[in-house]
mmCIF file of C-alpha atoms in Angstrom:
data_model
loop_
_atom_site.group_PDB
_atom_site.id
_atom_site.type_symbol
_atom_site.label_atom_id
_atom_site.label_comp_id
_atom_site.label_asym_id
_atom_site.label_seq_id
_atom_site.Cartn_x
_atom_site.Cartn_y
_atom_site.Cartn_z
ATOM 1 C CA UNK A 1 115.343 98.424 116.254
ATOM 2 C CA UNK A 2 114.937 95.210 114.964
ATOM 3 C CA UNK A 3 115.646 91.924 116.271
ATOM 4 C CA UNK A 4 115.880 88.042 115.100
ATOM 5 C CA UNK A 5 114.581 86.770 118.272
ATOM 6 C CA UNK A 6 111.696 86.071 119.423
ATOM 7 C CA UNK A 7 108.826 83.089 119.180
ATOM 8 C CA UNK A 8 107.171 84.321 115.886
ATOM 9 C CA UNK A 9 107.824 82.205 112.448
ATOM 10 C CA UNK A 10 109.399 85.484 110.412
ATOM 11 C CA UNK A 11 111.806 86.429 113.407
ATOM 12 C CA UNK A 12 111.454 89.662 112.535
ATOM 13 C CA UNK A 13 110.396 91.708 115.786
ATOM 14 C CA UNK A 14 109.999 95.303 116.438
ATOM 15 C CA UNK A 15 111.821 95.906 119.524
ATOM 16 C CA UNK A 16 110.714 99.616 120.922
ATOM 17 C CA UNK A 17 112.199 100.806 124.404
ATOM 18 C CA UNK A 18 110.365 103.543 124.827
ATOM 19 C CA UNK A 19 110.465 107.129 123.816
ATOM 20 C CA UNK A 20 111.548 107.465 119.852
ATOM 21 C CA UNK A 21 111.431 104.109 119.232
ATOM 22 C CA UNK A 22 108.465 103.641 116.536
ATOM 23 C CA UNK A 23 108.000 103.207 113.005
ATOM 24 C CA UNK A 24 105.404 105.291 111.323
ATOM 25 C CA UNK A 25 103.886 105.363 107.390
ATOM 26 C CA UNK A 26 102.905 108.741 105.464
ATOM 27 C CA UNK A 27 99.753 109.030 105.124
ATOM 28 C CA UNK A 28 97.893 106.948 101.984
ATOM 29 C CA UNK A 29 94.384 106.638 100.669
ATOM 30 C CA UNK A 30 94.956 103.091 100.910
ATOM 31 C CA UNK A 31 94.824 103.462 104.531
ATOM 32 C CA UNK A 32 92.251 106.001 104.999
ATOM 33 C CA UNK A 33 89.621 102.914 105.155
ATOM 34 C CA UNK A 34 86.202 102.611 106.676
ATOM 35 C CA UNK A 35 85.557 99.104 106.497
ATOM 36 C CA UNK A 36 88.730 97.239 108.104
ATOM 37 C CA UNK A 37 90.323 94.588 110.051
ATOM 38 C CA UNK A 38 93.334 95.147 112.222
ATOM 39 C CA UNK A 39 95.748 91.954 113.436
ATOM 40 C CA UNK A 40 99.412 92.536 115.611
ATOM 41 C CA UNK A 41 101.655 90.425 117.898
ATOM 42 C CA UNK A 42 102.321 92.492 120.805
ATOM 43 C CA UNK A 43 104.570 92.221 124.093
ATOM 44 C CA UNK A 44 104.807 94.794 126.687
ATOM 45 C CA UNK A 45 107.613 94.655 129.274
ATOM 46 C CA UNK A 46 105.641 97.042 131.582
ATOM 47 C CA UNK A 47 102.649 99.021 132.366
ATOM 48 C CA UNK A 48 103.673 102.127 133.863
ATOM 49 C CA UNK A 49 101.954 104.902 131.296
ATOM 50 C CA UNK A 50 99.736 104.274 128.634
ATOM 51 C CA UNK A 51 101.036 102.838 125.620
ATOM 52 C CA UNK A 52 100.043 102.792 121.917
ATOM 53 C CA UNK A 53 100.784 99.600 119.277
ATOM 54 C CA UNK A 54 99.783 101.244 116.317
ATOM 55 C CA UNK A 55 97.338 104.764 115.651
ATOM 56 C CA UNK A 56 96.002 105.852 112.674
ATOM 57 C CA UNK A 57 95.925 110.207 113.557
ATOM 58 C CA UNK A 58 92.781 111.321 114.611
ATOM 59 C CA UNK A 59 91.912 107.966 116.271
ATOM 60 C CA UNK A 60 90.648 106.440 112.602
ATOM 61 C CA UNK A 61 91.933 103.488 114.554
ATOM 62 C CA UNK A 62 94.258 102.079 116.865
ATOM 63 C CA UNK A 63 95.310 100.030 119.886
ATOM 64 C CA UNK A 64 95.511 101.803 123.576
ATOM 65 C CA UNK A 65 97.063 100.247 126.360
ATOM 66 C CA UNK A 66 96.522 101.762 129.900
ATOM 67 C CA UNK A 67 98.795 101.333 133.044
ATOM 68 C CA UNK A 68 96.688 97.907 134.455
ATOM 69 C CA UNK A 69 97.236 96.149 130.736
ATOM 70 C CA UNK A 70 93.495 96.556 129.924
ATOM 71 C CA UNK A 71 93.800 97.302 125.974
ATOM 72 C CA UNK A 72 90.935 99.142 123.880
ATOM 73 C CA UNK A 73 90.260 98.972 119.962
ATOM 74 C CA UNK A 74 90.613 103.093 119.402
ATOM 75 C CA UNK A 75 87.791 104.595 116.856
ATOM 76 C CA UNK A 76 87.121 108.263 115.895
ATOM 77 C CA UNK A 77 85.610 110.487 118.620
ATOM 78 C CA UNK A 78 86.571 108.447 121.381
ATOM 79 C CA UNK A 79 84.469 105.717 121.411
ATOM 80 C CA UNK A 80 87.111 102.733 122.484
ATOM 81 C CA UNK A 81 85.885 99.070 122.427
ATOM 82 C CA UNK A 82 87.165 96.911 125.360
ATOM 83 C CA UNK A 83 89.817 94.229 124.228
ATOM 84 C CA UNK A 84 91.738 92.143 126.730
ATOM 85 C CA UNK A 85 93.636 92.427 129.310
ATOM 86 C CA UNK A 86 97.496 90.981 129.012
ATOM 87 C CA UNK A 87 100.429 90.860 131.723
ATOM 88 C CA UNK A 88 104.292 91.906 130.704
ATOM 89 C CA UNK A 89 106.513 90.023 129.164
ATOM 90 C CA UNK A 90 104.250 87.584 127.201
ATOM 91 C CA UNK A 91 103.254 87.739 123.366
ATOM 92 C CA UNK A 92 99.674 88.319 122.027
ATOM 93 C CA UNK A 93 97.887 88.386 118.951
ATOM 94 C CA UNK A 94 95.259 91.463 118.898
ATOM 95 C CA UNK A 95 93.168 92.617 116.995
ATOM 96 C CA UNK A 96 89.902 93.874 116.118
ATOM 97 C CA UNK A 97 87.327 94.793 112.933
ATOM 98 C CA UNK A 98 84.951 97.363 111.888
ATOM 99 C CA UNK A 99 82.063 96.490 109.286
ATOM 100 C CA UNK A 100 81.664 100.190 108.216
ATOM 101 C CA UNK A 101 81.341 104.044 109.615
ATOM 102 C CA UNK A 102 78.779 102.914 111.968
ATOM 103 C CA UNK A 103 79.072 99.335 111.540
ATOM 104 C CA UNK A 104 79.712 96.341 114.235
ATOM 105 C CA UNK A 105 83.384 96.191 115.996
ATOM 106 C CA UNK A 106 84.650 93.123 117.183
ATOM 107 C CA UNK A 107 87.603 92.764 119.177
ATOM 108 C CA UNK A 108 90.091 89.781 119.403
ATOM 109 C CA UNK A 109 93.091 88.524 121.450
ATOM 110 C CA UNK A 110 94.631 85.230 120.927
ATOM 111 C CA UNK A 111 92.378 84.113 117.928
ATOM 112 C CA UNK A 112 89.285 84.829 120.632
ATOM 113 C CA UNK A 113 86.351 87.383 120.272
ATOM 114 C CA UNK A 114 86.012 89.606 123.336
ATOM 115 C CA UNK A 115 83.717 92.145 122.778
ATOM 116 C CA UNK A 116 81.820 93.777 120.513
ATOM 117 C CA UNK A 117 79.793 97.124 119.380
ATOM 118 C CA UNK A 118 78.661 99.949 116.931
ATOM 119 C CA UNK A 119 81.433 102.076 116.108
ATOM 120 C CA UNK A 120 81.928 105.194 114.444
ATOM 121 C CA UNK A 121 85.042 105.605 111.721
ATOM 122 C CA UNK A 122 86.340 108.405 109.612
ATOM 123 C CA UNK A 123 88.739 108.411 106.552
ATOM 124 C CA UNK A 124 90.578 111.739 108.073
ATOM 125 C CA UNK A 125 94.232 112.226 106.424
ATOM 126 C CA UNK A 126 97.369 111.521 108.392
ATOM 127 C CA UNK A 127 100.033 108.914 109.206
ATOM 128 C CA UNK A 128 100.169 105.444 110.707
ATOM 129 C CA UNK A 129 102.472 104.991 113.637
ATOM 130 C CA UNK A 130 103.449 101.824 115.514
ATOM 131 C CA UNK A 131 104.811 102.083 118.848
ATOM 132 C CA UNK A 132 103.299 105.461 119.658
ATOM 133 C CA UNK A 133 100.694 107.995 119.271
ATOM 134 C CA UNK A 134 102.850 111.127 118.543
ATOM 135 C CA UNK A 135 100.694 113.645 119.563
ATOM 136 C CA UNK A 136 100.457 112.220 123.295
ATOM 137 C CA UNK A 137 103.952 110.520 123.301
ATOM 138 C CA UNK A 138 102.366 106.669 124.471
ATOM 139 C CA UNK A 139 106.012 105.384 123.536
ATOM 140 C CA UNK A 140 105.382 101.414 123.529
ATOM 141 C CA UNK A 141 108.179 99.575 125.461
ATOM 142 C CA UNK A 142 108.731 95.272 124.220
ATOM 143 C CA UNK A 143 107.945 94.124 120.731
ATOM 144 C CA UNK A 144 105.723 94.352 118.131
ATOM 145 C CA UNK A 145 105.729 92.011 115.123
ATOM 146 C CA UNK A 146 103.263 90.831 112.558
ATOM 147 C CA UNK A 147 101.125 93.812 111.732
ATOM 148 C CA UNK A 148 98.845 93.338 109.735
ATOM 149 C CA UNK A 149 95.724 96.126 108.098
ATOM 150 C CA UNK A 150 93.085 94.252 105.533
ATOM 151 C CA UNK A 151 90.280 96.645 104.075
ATOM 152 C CA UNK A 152 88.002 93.798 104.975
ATOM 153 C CA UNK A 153 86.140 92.427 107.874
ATOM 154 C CA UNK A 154 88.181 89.109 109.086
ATOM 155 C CA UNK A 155 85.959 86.297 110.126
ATOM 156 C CA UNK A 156 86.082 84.586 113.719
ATOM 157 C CA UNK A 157 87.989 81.497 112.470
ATOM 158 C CA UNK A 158 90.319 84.161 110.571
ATOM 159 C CA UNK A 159 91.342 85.838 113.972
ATOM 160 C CA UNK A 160 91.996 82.243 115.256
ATOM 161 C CA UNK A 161 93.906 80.977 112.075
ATOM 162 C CA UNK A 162 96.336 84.608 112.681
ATOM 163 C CA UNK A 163 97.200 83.086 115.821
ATOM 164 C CA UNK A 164 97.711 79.627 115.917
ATOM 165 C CA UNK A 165 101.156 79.412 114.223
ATOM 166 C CA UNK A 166 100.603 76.100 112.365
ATOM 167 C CA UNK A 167 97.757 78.260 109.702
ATOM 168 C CA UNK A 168 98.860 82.229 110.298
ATOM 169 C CA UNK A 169 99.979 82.264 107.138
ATOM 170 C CA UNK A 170 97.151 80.455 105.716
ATOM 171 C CA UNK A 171 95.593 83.893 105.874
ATOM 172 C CA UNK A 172 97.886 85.426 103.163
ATOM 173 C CA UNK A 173 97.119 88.201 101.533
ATOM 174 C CA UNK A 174 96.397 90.105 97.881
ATOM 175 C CA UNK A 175 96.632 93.593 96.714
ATOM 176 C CA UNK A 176 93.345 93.551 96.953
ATOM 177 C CA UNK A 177 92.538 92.336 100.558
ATOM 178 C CA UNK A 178 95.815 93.273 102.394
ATOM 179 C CA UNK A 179 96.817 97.272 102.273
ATOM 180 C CA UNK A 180 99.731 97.019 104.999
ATOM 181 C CA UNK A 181 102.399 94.594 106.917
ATOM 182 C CA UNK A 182 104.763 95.292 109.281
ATOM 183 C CA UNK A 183 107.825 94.315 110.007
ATOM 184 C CA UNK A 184 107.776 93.311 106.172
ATOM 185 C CA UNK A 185 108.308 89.362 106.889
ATOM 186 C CA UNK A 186 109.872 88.659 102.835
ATOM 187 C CA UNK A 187 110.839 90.151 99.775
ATOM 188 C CA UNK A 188 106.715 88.685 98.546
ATOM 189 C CA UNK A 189 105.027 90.081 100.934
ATOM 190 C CA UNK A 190 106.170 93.961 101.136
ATOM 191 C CA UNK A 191 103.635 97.000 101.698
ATOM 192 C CA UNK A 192 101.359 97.312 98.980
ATOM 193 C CA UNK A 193 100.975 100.974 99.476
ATOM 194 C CA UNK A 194 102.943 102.956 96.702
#
């Protein structure tokens, strides 16, 4: 469901309460992406299972949440990278990079590096969910808004700029540094996957 509340400019929020609430995209080459940077507003209402904000299938990446609110950047073969750690009820921006299939991740919450690490990626088909990963059912309960998937590396003052709200959009994107937004916040800045 969608709703018009909530502190984000657009007002366009991604409310999920659990078990088939998600949105998901078909798979694309656009999206099957080595070299990438990953940005969302999440806000989880609890912590009682593990939840997903977005997963690319087979873990080509993705954001984890387990029951404590500890959150990990998800990369093929199981090799997480450490994010935050965030309490219910309270929005975030996320987010993390990878230079290349073997390159550096760095994660990011609230415009702020956290950690960072040699990753492994793969370009394996399938779709992109947000609000679960289907095959283990980590329904995400609160809202997600502002998702964002560049097929470039952001830079540390980009990460800050996507969350302080007087220069998030300042980081606007092109066909050709941008592949996918969600919740689609206007007509001008709709998916560019087609």
């Amino acid at each position: 469901t969608y709703s018009g509340t909530g502190d984000l400019d657009s007002g366009l929020v991604m409310t999920c309460g659990g078990a088939g609430d998600y949105a998901s995209h078909a798979d694309h080459a656009a999206i099957n992406i080595q070299t990438y940077s990953v940005s969302a507003w999440g806000m989880l209402t609890n912590f009682n299972n593990w939840r997903n904000l977005l997963y690319k299938t087979s873990a080509q990446y993705g954001m984890i949440f387990d029951s404590s609110g500890a959150w990990n950047a998800q990369f093929h073969g199981g090799s997480d990278l450490a994010g935050g750690t965030i309490v219910t009820n309270t929005w975030y921006q996320l987010g993390y990079s990878l230079e290349s299939n073997g390159g550096t991740a760095v994660t990011y919450q609230n415009g702020t590096a956290l950690s960072s690490g040699a990753r492994a990626n793969s370009t394996a088909a399938g779709a992109l969910t947000i609000g679960t990963d289907l095959g283990n059912t980590r329904w995400w309960k609160g809202g997600i808004a502002d998702v964002r998937i560049y097929n470039r590396v952001l830079s540390s003052s980009e990460y800050m700029k996507l969350y302080d709200p007087r220069t998030r959009w300042d980081i606007y994107w092109t066909p050709s540094s941008k592949l996918y937004s969600f919740p689609y916040v206007s007509a001008s800045s709709s998916s560019y996957l087609s």
